[in-house]
Amino acid sequence: MTKPIRKAVLPVAGLGTRVLPGTKMVPKELLNVVDRPILAYTVAEARAAGIEHFVFVTGRGKQAIEDYFDHHVELEAQLAAKGKTGQLDELLAELPRPGEMSFVRQMQPLGLGHAVWCARDVVGDEPFAVLLPDDIVDGETSCLKQLVDAFGQTGGNLVAVEEVPHQETRKYGVIDPAGRDGRLISMKGMVEKPSPDQAPSNLAIIGRYILQPEIFDLLSAQEKGAGGEIQLTDSMAKLMTRQPFHAYAYDGVRYDCGDKIGLLRANVALALKRPDLGAAARRAIEDLLG
Ligand code: G1P
């Protein structure tokens, strides 16, 4: 029997340098895609996978994230007074139940492995999910739900992967596949940000993980890897020698919202899909394209 995945860690301390200058004062996770912050999509994906508790790993200048998930008393009162119940309901639907979210500070930008390690006390001794909010993953079934379903069969640890162009391997953690059964891939190893000539494959780890709590013991060694950072991939590669570890080729489309063009693509694609906005979005885009 595997324990259920109840908690998710969301590292949100990054500075968003690829989408400056807008992210100088606004956390990149709060940039709007269509009409809600990137983070709202991540939380919705996690909820659809059964996540009950969210652990945000934040840093300086990120307080607005905590405020987004709380009541805005003045705004709510004004919407109620003006009878804008649709907008009010939508706003309230984004809120967590009290106590469902925790916030821990990373304090120093030492890498993704360090950010995840900062959540260790809140996660405790149970398997958990990690979602990197840079990526919005759109699909029929929530990407994390696909991992959770696969976890029901495999137990152990899982990472979501997708094929990327070979010349882009140095942007990702890349797996060394050993075999494949449908979407489930067994692995011999994984390496963080390899150059194309060193990469064991073009199967890149995207920002969705299910990990066993033993990862925290490995992360506590605080060893530096690629780019001089404490890398999650390095500790996962070690955990793989001791526990079951699979990759899962998820079904869906990923938008890298930590990148200017990725963010634009997400806005266009998700606006076109919206029942209430799709037709108007299409007209506007066609008009622009002349
Ligand atoms: C991080 C991880 C990397 C993963 C990527 C997915 O890198 O370290 O293994 O492939 O996220 O987006 P970052 O994008 O923070 O450089």
mmCIF file of C-alpha atoms and ligand atoms in Angstrom:
data_model
loop_
_atom_site.group_PDB
_atom_site.id
_atom_site.type_symbol
_atom_site.label_atom_id
_atom_site.label_comp_id
_atom_site.label_asym_id
_atom_site.label_seq_id
_atom_site.Cartn_x
_atom_site.Cartn_y
_atom_site.Cartn_z
ATOM 1 C CA MET A 1 0.000 0.000 0.000
ATOM 2 C CA THR A 2 1.318 3.441 -0.926
ATOM 3 C CA LYS A 3 0.541 6.434 1.273
ATOM 4 C CA PRO A 4 -1.651 9.051 -0.481
ATOM 5 C CA ILE A 5 -0.048 12.220 -1.861
ATOM 6 C CA ARG A 6 -1.604 14.963 0.275
ATOM 7 C CA LYS A 7 0.994 17.714 0.277
ATOM 8 C CA ALA A 8 2.621 19.704 -2.501
ATOM 9 C CA VAL A 9 5.724 21.889 -2.348
ATOM 10 C CA LEU A 10 5.733 24.921 -4.636
ATOM 11 C CA PRO A 11 9.098 26.712 -4.858
ATOM 12 C CA VAL A 12 8.310 30.382 -5.539
ATOM 13 C CA ALA A 13 11.444 32.188 -4.368
ATOM 14 C CA GLY A 14 12.967 32.695 -7.846
ATOM 15 C CA LEU A 15 13.647 36.211 -9.078
ATOM 16 C CA GLY A 16 12.070 35.862 -12.529
ATOM 17 C CA THR A 17 15.033 37.348 -14.367
ATOM 18 C CA ARG A 18 13.863 36.005 -17.743
ATOM 19 C CA VAL A 19 10.743 38.171 -17.615
ATOM 20 C CA LEU A 20 12.198 41.428 -16.276
ATOM 21 C CA PRO A 21 11.467 44.295 -15.856
ATOM 22 C CA GLY A 22 7.861 43.366 -14.973
ATOM 23 C CA THR A 23 9.041 40.979 -12.286
ATOM 24 C CA LYS A 24 11.135 43.580 -10.470
ATOM 25 C CA MET A 25 8.236 44.237 -8.076
ATOM 26 C CA VAL A 26 5.610 41.627 -9.041
ATOM 27 C CA PRO A 27 6.481 37.994 -8.292
ATOM 28 C CA LYS A 28 6.666 36.128 -11.601
ATOM 29 C CA GLU A 29 4.235 33.552 -10.211
ATOM 30 C CA LEU A 30 1.617 36.310 -9.996
ATOM 31 C CA LEU A 31 1.904 37.440 -13.612
ATOM 32 C CA ASN A 32 -1.490 37.099 -15.239
ATOM 33 C CA VAL A 33 -2.248 34.488 -17.848
ATOM 34 C CA VAL A 34 -5.552 35.634 -19.361
ATOM 35 C CA ASP A 35 -7.144 36.777 -16.094
ATOM 36 C CA ARG A 36 -5.498 34.979 -13.190
ATOM 37 C CA PRO A 37 -1.958 34.486 -11.906
ATOM 38 C CA ILE A 38 0.186 31.628 -13.193
ATOM 39 C CA LEU A 39 0.105 30.248 -9.653
ATOM 40 C CA ALA A 40 -3.692 29.880 -9.742
ATOM 41 C CA TYR A 41 -3.279 27.363 -12.584
ATOM 42 C CA THR A 42 -0.648 25.427 -10.620
ATOM 43 C CA VAL A 43 -2.848 25.274 -7.520
ATOM 44 C CA ALA A 44 -5.852 24.162 -9.613
ATOM 45 C CA GLU A 45 -3.741 21.394 -11.208
ATOM 46 C CA ALA A 46 -2.607 20.208 -7.776
ATOM 47 C CA ARG A 47 -6.136 20.294 -6.352
ATOM 48 C CA ALA A 48 -7.354 18.190 -9.275
ATOM 49 C CA ALA A 49 -4.749 15.626 -8.201
ATOM 50 C CA GLY A 50 -6.110 15.506 -4.635
ATOM 51 C CA ILE A 51 -3.576 17.809 -2.952
ATOM 52 C CA GLU A 52 -4.871 19.057 0.409
ATOM 53 C CA HIS A 53 -1.963 21.136 1.668
ATOM 54 C CA PHE A 54 0.278 23.558 -0.199
ATOM 55 C CA VAL A 55 3.745 24.471 1.033
ATOM 56 C CA PHE A 56 5.089 27.576 -0.677
ATOM 57 C CA VAL A 57 8.827 28.143 -0.455
ATOM 58 C CA THR A 58 9.079 31.907 -0.758
ATOM 59 C CA GLY A 59 11.686 34.620 -0.457
ATOM 60 C CA ARG A 60 12.068 38.359 -0.009
ATOM 61 C CA GLY A 61 9.621 40.471 -2.022
ATOM 62 C CA LYS A 62 7.145 37.624 -2.476
ATOM 63 C CA GLN A 63 4.590 38.601 0.181
ATOM 64 C CA ALA A 64 1.995 39.341 -2.486
ATOM 65 C CA ILE A 65 1.708 35.567 -3.039
ATOM 66 C CA GLU A 66 0.488 35.058 0.519
ATOM 67 C CA ASP A 67 -1.941 37.951 0.116
ATOM 68 C CA TYR A 68 -3.343 36.552 -3.121
ATOM 69 C CA PHE A 69 -4.555 33.494 -1.216
ATOM 70 C CA ASP A 70 -6.293 35.537 1.494
ATOM 71 C CA HIS A 71 -9.442 37.654 1.676
ATOM 72 C CA HIS A 72 -9.297 41.189 0.270
ATOM 73 C CA VAL A 73 -11.910 42.643 2.580
ATOM 74 C CA GLU A 74 -12.349 46.033 0.854
ATOM 75 C CA LEU A 75 -12.602 44.565 -2.632
ATOM 76 C CA GLU A 76 -15.027 41.846 -1.579
ATOM 77 C CA ALA A 77 -17.232 44.398 0.237
ATOM 78 C CA GLN A 78 -17.293 46.650 -2.807
ATOM 79 C CA LEU A 79 -18.197 43.853 -5.212
ATOM 80 C CA ALA A 80 -20.973 42.738 -2.834
ATOM 81 C CA ALA A 81 -22.294 46.307 -2.474
ATOM 82 C CA LYS A 82 -22.432 46.726 -6.243
ATOM 83 C CA GLY A 83 -24.151 43.372 -6.718
ATOM 84 C CA LYS A 84 -21.240 41.958 -8.749
ATOM 85 C CA THR A 85 -21.856 38.502 -7.383
ATOM 86 C CA GLY A 86 -20.318 36.658 -10.361
ATOM 87 C CA GLN A 87 -16.961 38.363 -9.872
ATOM 88 C CA LEU A 88 -17.190 37.983 -6.101
ATOM 89 C CA ASP A 89 -17.911 34.251 -6.348
ATOM 90 C CA GLU A 90 -14.992 33.803 -8.745
ATOM 91 C CA LEU A 91 -12.691 35.619 -6.337
ATOM 92 C CA LEU A 92 -13.836 33.564 -3.357
ATOM 93 C CA ALA A 93 -13.496 30.301 -5.305
ATOM 94 C CA GLU A 94 -9.730 30.953 -5.625
ATOM 95 C CA LEU A 95 -9.299 31.027 -1.847
ATOM 96 C CA PRO A 96 -7.951 28.082 0.112
ATOM 97 C CA ARG A 97 -9.683 26.773 3.203
ATOM 98 C CA PRO A 98 -8.062 28.200 6.336
ATOM 99 C CA GLY A 99 -4.924 26.285 7.261
ATOM 100 C CA GLU A 100 -4.495 24.672 3.855
ATOM 101 C CA MET A 101 -1.406 26.685 2.948
ATOM 102 C CA SER A 102 1.970 27.064 4.632
ATOM 103 C CA PHE A 103 4.739 29.478 3.755
ATOM 104 C CA VAL A 104 8.404 28.881 4.489
ATOM 105 C CA ARG A 105 11.280 31.191 3.549
ATOM 106 C CA GLN A 106 14.217 29.956 1.555
ATOM 107 C CA MET A 107 16.330 32.905 2.828
ATOM 108 C CA GLN A 108 19.116 32.332 0.272
ATOM 109 C CA PRO A 109 18.823 31.416 -3.435
ATOM 110 C CA LEU A 110 20.914 28.256 -3.248
ATOM 111 C CA GLY A 111 19.049 26.179 -5.829
ATOM 112 C CA LEU A 112 15.932 24.067 -6.332
ATOM 113 C CA GLY A 113 17.229 21.250 -4.118
ATOM 114 C CA HIS A 114 17.714 23.735 -1.287
ATOM 115 C CA ALA A 115 14.221 25.201 -1.825
ATOM 116 C CA VAL A 116 12.603 21.756 -1.548
ATOM 117 C CA TRP A 117 14.723 20.934 1.517
ATOM 118 C CA CYS A 118 13.387 24.097 3.213
ATOM 119 C CA ALA A 119 9.919 22.460 3.222
ATOM 120 C CA ARG A 120 11.072 19.319 5.084
ATOM 121 C CA ASP A 121 9.486 20.062 8.478
ATOM 122 C CA VAL A 122 6.113 20.944 6.995
ATOM 123 C CA VAL A 123 6.062 17.891 4.712
ATOM 124 C CA GLY A 124 7.201 15.458 7.417
ATOM 125 C CA ASP A 125 7.455 11.731 6.851
ATOM 126 C CA GLU A 126 5.200 11.142 3.837
ATOM 127 C CA PRO A 127 5.504 11.143 0.051
ATOM 128 C CA PHE A 128 4.754 14.522 -1.495
ATOM 129 C CA ALA A 129 4.483 16.361 -4.792
ATOM 130 C CA VAL A 130 6.640 19.198 -6.121
ATOM 131 C CA LEU A 131 5.246 21.590 -8.716
ATOM 132 C CA LEU A 132 7.367 24.325 -10.305
ATOM 133 C CA PRO A 133 4.951 27.125 -11.162
ATOM 134 C CA ASP A 134 7.034 28.342 -14.132
ATOM 135 C CA ASP A 135 5.237 25.747 -16.215
ATOM 136 C CA ILE A 136 1.513 25.753 -16.871
ATOM 137 C CA VAL A 137 0.624 22.269 -18.085
ATOM 138 C CA ASP A 138 -2.672 22.119 -19.907
ATOM 139 C CA GLY A 139 -4.333 18.818 -20.652
ATOM 140 C CA GLU A 140 -7.483 16.715 -20.410
ATOM 141 C CA THR A 141 -6.248 15.324 -17.101
ATOM 142 C CA SER A 142 -4.201 17.405 -14.658
ATOM 143 C CA CYS A 143 -0.524 16.561 -15.174
ATOM 144 C CA LEU A 144 -0.004 15.935 -11.453
ATOM 145 C CA LYS A 145 -3.102 13.702 -11.409
ATOM 146 C CA GLN A 146 -1.478 11.593 -14.134
ATOM 147 C CA LEU A 147 1.621 11.230 -11.917
ATOM 148 C CA VAL A 148 -0.511 10.405 -8.865
ATOM 149 C CA ASP A 149 -2.372 7.716 -10.844
ATOM 150 C CA ALA A 150 0.925 6.236 -12.048
ATOM 151 C CA PHE A 151 2.204 6.370 -8.438
ATOM 152 C CA GLY A 152 -0.788 4.208 -7.476
ATOM 153 C CA GLN A 153 0.802 1.436 -9.575
ATOM 154 C CA THR A 154 4.513 2.029 -9.045
ATOM 155 C CA GLY A 155 4.855 3.625 -5.595
ATOM 156 C CA GLY A 156 8.319 5.099 -5.008
ATOM 157 C CA ASN A 157 9.216 8.285 -6.869
ATOM 158 C CA LEU A 158 8.168 9.780 -10.196
ATOM 159 C CA VAL A 159 9.100 12.662 -12.484
ATOM 160 C CA ALA A 160 7.084 13.947 -15.447
ATOM 161 C CA VAL A 161 9.097 14.095 -18.673
ATOM 162 C CA GLU A 162 8.699 15.266 -22.243
ATOM 163 C CA GLU A 163 10.818 15.159 -25.388
ATOM 164 C CA VAL A 164 12.641 18.424 -26.067
ATOM 165 C CA PRO A 165 14.849 19.422 -29.017
ATOM 166 C CA HIS A 166 18.350 17.993 -28.461
ATOM 167 C CA GLN A 167 19.983 21.425 -28.502
ATOM 168 C CA GLU A 168 17.875 22.428 -25.459
ATOM 169 C CA THR A 169 18.992 19.717 -23.014
ATOM 170 C CA ARG A 170 21.138 22.187 -21.052
ATOM 171 C CA LYS A 171 17.961 23.921 -19.840
ATOM 172 C CA TYR A 172 16.651 20.813 -18.044
ATOM 173 C CA GLY A 173 17.248 17.765 -15.923
ATOM 174 C CA VAL A 174 17.511 14.911 -18.438
ATOM 175 C CA ILE A 175 16.824 11.226 -17.791
ATOM 176 C CA ASP A 176 18.727 8.155 -18.964
ATOM 177 C CA PRO A 177 15.894 5.802 -19.957
ATOM 178 C CA ALA A 178 16.186 2.015 -19.596
ATOM 179 C CA GLY A 179 12.802 0.798 -20.848
ATOM 180 C CA ARG A 180 9.280 1.866 -21.563
ATOM 181 C CA ASP A 181 5.797 0.499 -20.892
ATOM 182 C CA GLY A 182 3.227 2.869 -22.383
ATOM 183 C CA ARG A 183 3.860 6.231 -20.747
ATOM 184 C CA LEU A 184 5.868 4.752 -17.884
ATOM 185 C CA ILE A 185 9.655 4.823 -18.316
ATOM 186 C CA SER A 186 12.244 3.016 -16.205
ATOM 187 C CA MET A 187 15.568 4.803 -15.749
ATOM 188 C CA LYS A 188 19.296 4.175 -15.315
ATOM 189 C CA GLY A 189 20.022 7.704 -14.205
ATOM 190 C CA MET A 190 19.418 11.417 -14.598
ATOM 191 C CA VAL A 191 21.651 14.451 -14.998
ATOM 192 C CA GLU A 192 21.068 18.165 -14.497
ATOM 193 C CA LYS A 193 21.507 20.523 -17.450
ATOM 194 C CA PRO A 194 23.775 18.385 -19.685
ATOM 195 C CA SER A 195 25.184 19.839 -22.892
ATOM 196 C CA PRO A 196 23.586 18.226 -25.983
ATOM 197 C CA ASP A 197 26.659 16.034 -26.605
ATOM 198 C CA GLN A 198 26.617 14.746 -22.998
ATOM 199 C CA ALA A 199 22.850 14.287 -22.651
ATOM 200 C CA PRO A 200 21.752 10.659 -22.161
ATOM 201 C CA SER A 201 18.486 11.351 -24.061
ATOM 202 C CA ASN A 202 16.209 14.226 -24.999
ATOM 203 C CA LEU A 203 13.652 13.325 -22.309
ATOM 204 C CA ALA A 204 13.557 16.382 -20.076
ATOM 205 C CA ILE A 205 12.182 16.535 -16.551
ATOM 206 C CA ILE A 206 9.462 19.136 -16.389
ATOM 207 C CA GLY A 207 8.486 20.714 -13.096
ATOM 208 C CA ARG A 208 6.255 17.946 -11.698
ATOM 209 C CA TYR A 209 7.538 15.379 -9.207
ATOM 210 C CA ILE A 210 6.380 12.831 -6.634
ATOM 211 C CA LEU A 211 9.065 12.173 -4.059
ATOM 212 C CA GLN A 212 9.573 10.065 -0.958
ATOM 213 C CA PRO A 213 10.605 11.882 2.232
ATOM 214 C CA GLU A 214 14.045 10.187 2.141
ATOM 215 C CA ILE A 215 14.948 12.839 -0.470
ATOM 216 C CA PHE A 216 15.326 15.291 2.436
ATOM 217 C CA ASP A 217 18.191 13.258 3.990
ATOM 218 C CA LEU A 218 20.031 13.388 0.669
ATOM 219 C CA LEU A 219 19.328 17.090 0.184
ATOM 220 C CA SER A 220 20.621 17.875 3.662
ATOM 221 C CA ALA A 221 24.162 17.104 2.447
ATOM 222 C CA GLN A 222 23.770 20.438 0.555
ATOM 223 C CA GLU A 223 26.183 19.390 -2.194
ATOM 224 C CA LYS A 224 26.474 21.810 -5.078
ATOM 225 C CA GLY A 225 25.990 20.684 -8.662
ATOM 226 C CA ALA A 226 25.358 22.303 -12.051
ATOM 227 C CA GLY A 227 25.671 26.096 -11.968
ATOM 228 C CA GLY A 228 27.048 25.923 -8.399
ATOM 229 C CA GLU A 229 23.506 25.292 -7.078
ATOM 230 C CA ILE A 230 22.104 22.586 -4.805
ATOM 231 C CA GLN A 231 20.248 20.595 -7.450
ATOM 232 C CA LEU A 232 17.190 18.452 -6.812
ATOM 233 C CA THR A 233 18.207 16.247 -9.750
ATOM 234 C CA ASP A 234 21.487 15.223 -8.047
ATOM 235 C CA SER A 235 19.692 13.968 -4.925
ATOM 236 C CA MET A 236 17.035 12.246 -7.046
ATOM 237 C CA ALA A 237 19.796 10.448 -8.954
ATOM 238 C CA LYS A 238 21.105 9.120 -5.618
ATOM 239 C CA LEU A 239 17.636 8.165 -4.363
ATOM 240 C CA MET A 240 17.130 6.189 -7.574
ATOM 241 C CA THR A 241 19.822 3.707 -6.482
ATOM 242 C CA ARG A 242 17.827 2.900 -3.315
ATOM 243 C CA GLN A 243 14.138 3.203 -4.218
ATOM 244 C CA PRO A 244 11.837 2.644 -7.203
ATOM 245 C CA PHE A 245 11.990 5.702 -9.467
ATOM 246 C CA HIS A 246 10.096 6.139 -12.731
ATOM 247 C CA ALA A 247 9.609 8.805 -15.347
ATOM 248 C CA TYR A 248 6.180 9.405 -16.834
ATOM 249 C CA ALA A 249 5.669 10.826 -20.334
ATOM 250 C CA TYR A 250 2.640 12.928 -19.445
ATOM 251 C CA ASP A 251 -0.154 13.825 -21.829
ATOM 252 C CA GLY A 252 -0.652 17.578 -22.258
ATOM 253 C CA VAL A 253 0.860 20.832 -23.464
ATOM 254 C CA ARG A 254 3.394 22.767 -21.407
ATOM 255 C CA TYR A 255 3.832 26.529 -21.476
ATOM 256 C CA ASP A 256 7.057 27.880 -19.978
ATOM 257 C CA CYS A 257 5.709 31.014 -18.333
ATOM 258 C CA GLY A 258 9.118 31.969 -16.951
ATOM 259 C CA ASP A 259 9.980 33.039 -20.498
ATOM 260 C CA LYS A 260 8.605 36.030 -22.449
ATOM 261 C CA ILE A 261 7.450 34.093 -25.497
ATOM 262 C CA GLY A 262 6.242 31.147 -23.407
ATOM 263 C CA LEU A 263 4.124 33.544 -21.383
ATOM 264 C CA LEU A 264 2.712 35.054 -24.557
ATOM 265 C CA ARG A 265 1.923 31.585 -25.943
ATOM 266 C CA ALA A 266 0.152 30.638 -22.708
ATOM 267 C CA ASN A 267 -1.971 33.790 -22.838
ATOM 268 C CA VAL A 268 -2.964 33.236 -26.455
ATOM 269 C CA ALA A 269 -3.583 29.490 -26.190
ATOM 270 C CA LEU A 270 -5.550 29.609 -22.941
ATOM 271 C CA ALA A 271 -7.625 32.631 -24.033
ATOM 272 C CA LEU A 272 -8.542 30.810 -27.269
ATOM 273 C CA LYS A 273 -9.712 27.794 -25.226
ATOM 274 C CA ARG A 274 -11.941 29.799 -22.889
ATOM 275 C CA PRO A 275 -15.668 29.379 -23.601
ATOM 276 C CA ASP A 276 -16.362 32.984 -22.520
ATOM 277 C CA LEU A 277 -13.420 34.628 -24.325
ATOM 278 C CA GLY A 278 -12.330 32.296 -27.120
ATOM 279 C CA ALA A 279 -14.297 33.836 -29.993
ATOM 280 C CA ALA A 280 -13.328 37.413 -29.080
ATOM 281 C CA ALA A 281 -9.692 36.369 -28.598
ATOM 282 C CA ARG A 282 -9.647 34.756 -32.047
ATOM 283 C CA ARG A 283 -11.041 37.915 -33.671
ATOM 284 C CA ALA A 284 -8.451 40.071 -31.913
ATOM 285 C CA ILE A 285 -5.567 37.807 -32.939
ATOM 286 C CA GLU A 286 -6.747 37.537 -36.559
ATOM 287 C CA ASP A 287 -7.110 41.289 -36.660
ATOM 288 C CA LEU A 288 -3.530 41.752 -35.420
ATOM 289 C CA LEU A 289 -2.179 39.267 -37.938
ATOM 290 C CA GLY A 290 -3.951 41.215 -40.665
HETATM 291 C C1 G1P B 1 14.578 23.101 -12.881
HETATM 292 C C2 G1P B 1 15.200 21.731 -12.601
HETATM 293 C C3 G1P B 1 15.354 20.950 -13.900
HETATM 294 C C4 G1P B 1 14.038 20.863 -14.619
HETATM 295 C C5 G1P B 1 13.443 22.268 -14.824
HETATM 296 C C6 G1P B 1 12.045 22.182 -15.392
HETATM 297 O O1 G1P B 1 15.499 23.884 -13.593
HETATM 298 O O2 G1P B 1 16.441 21.909 -11.953
HETATM 299 O O3 G1P B 1 15.846 19.661 -13.626
HETATM 300 O O4 G1P B 1 14.210 20.211 -15.858
HETATM 301 O O5 G1P B 1 13.363 22.978 -13.596
HETATM 302 O O6 G1P B 1 11.544 23.442 -15.671
HETATM 303 P P1 G1P B 1 15.351 25.495 -13.718
HETATM 304 O O7 G1P B 1 14.287 25.728 -14.745
HETATM 305 O O8 G1P B 1 14.969 25.982 -12.363
HETATM 306 O O9 G1P B 1 16.685 25.981 -14.162
#
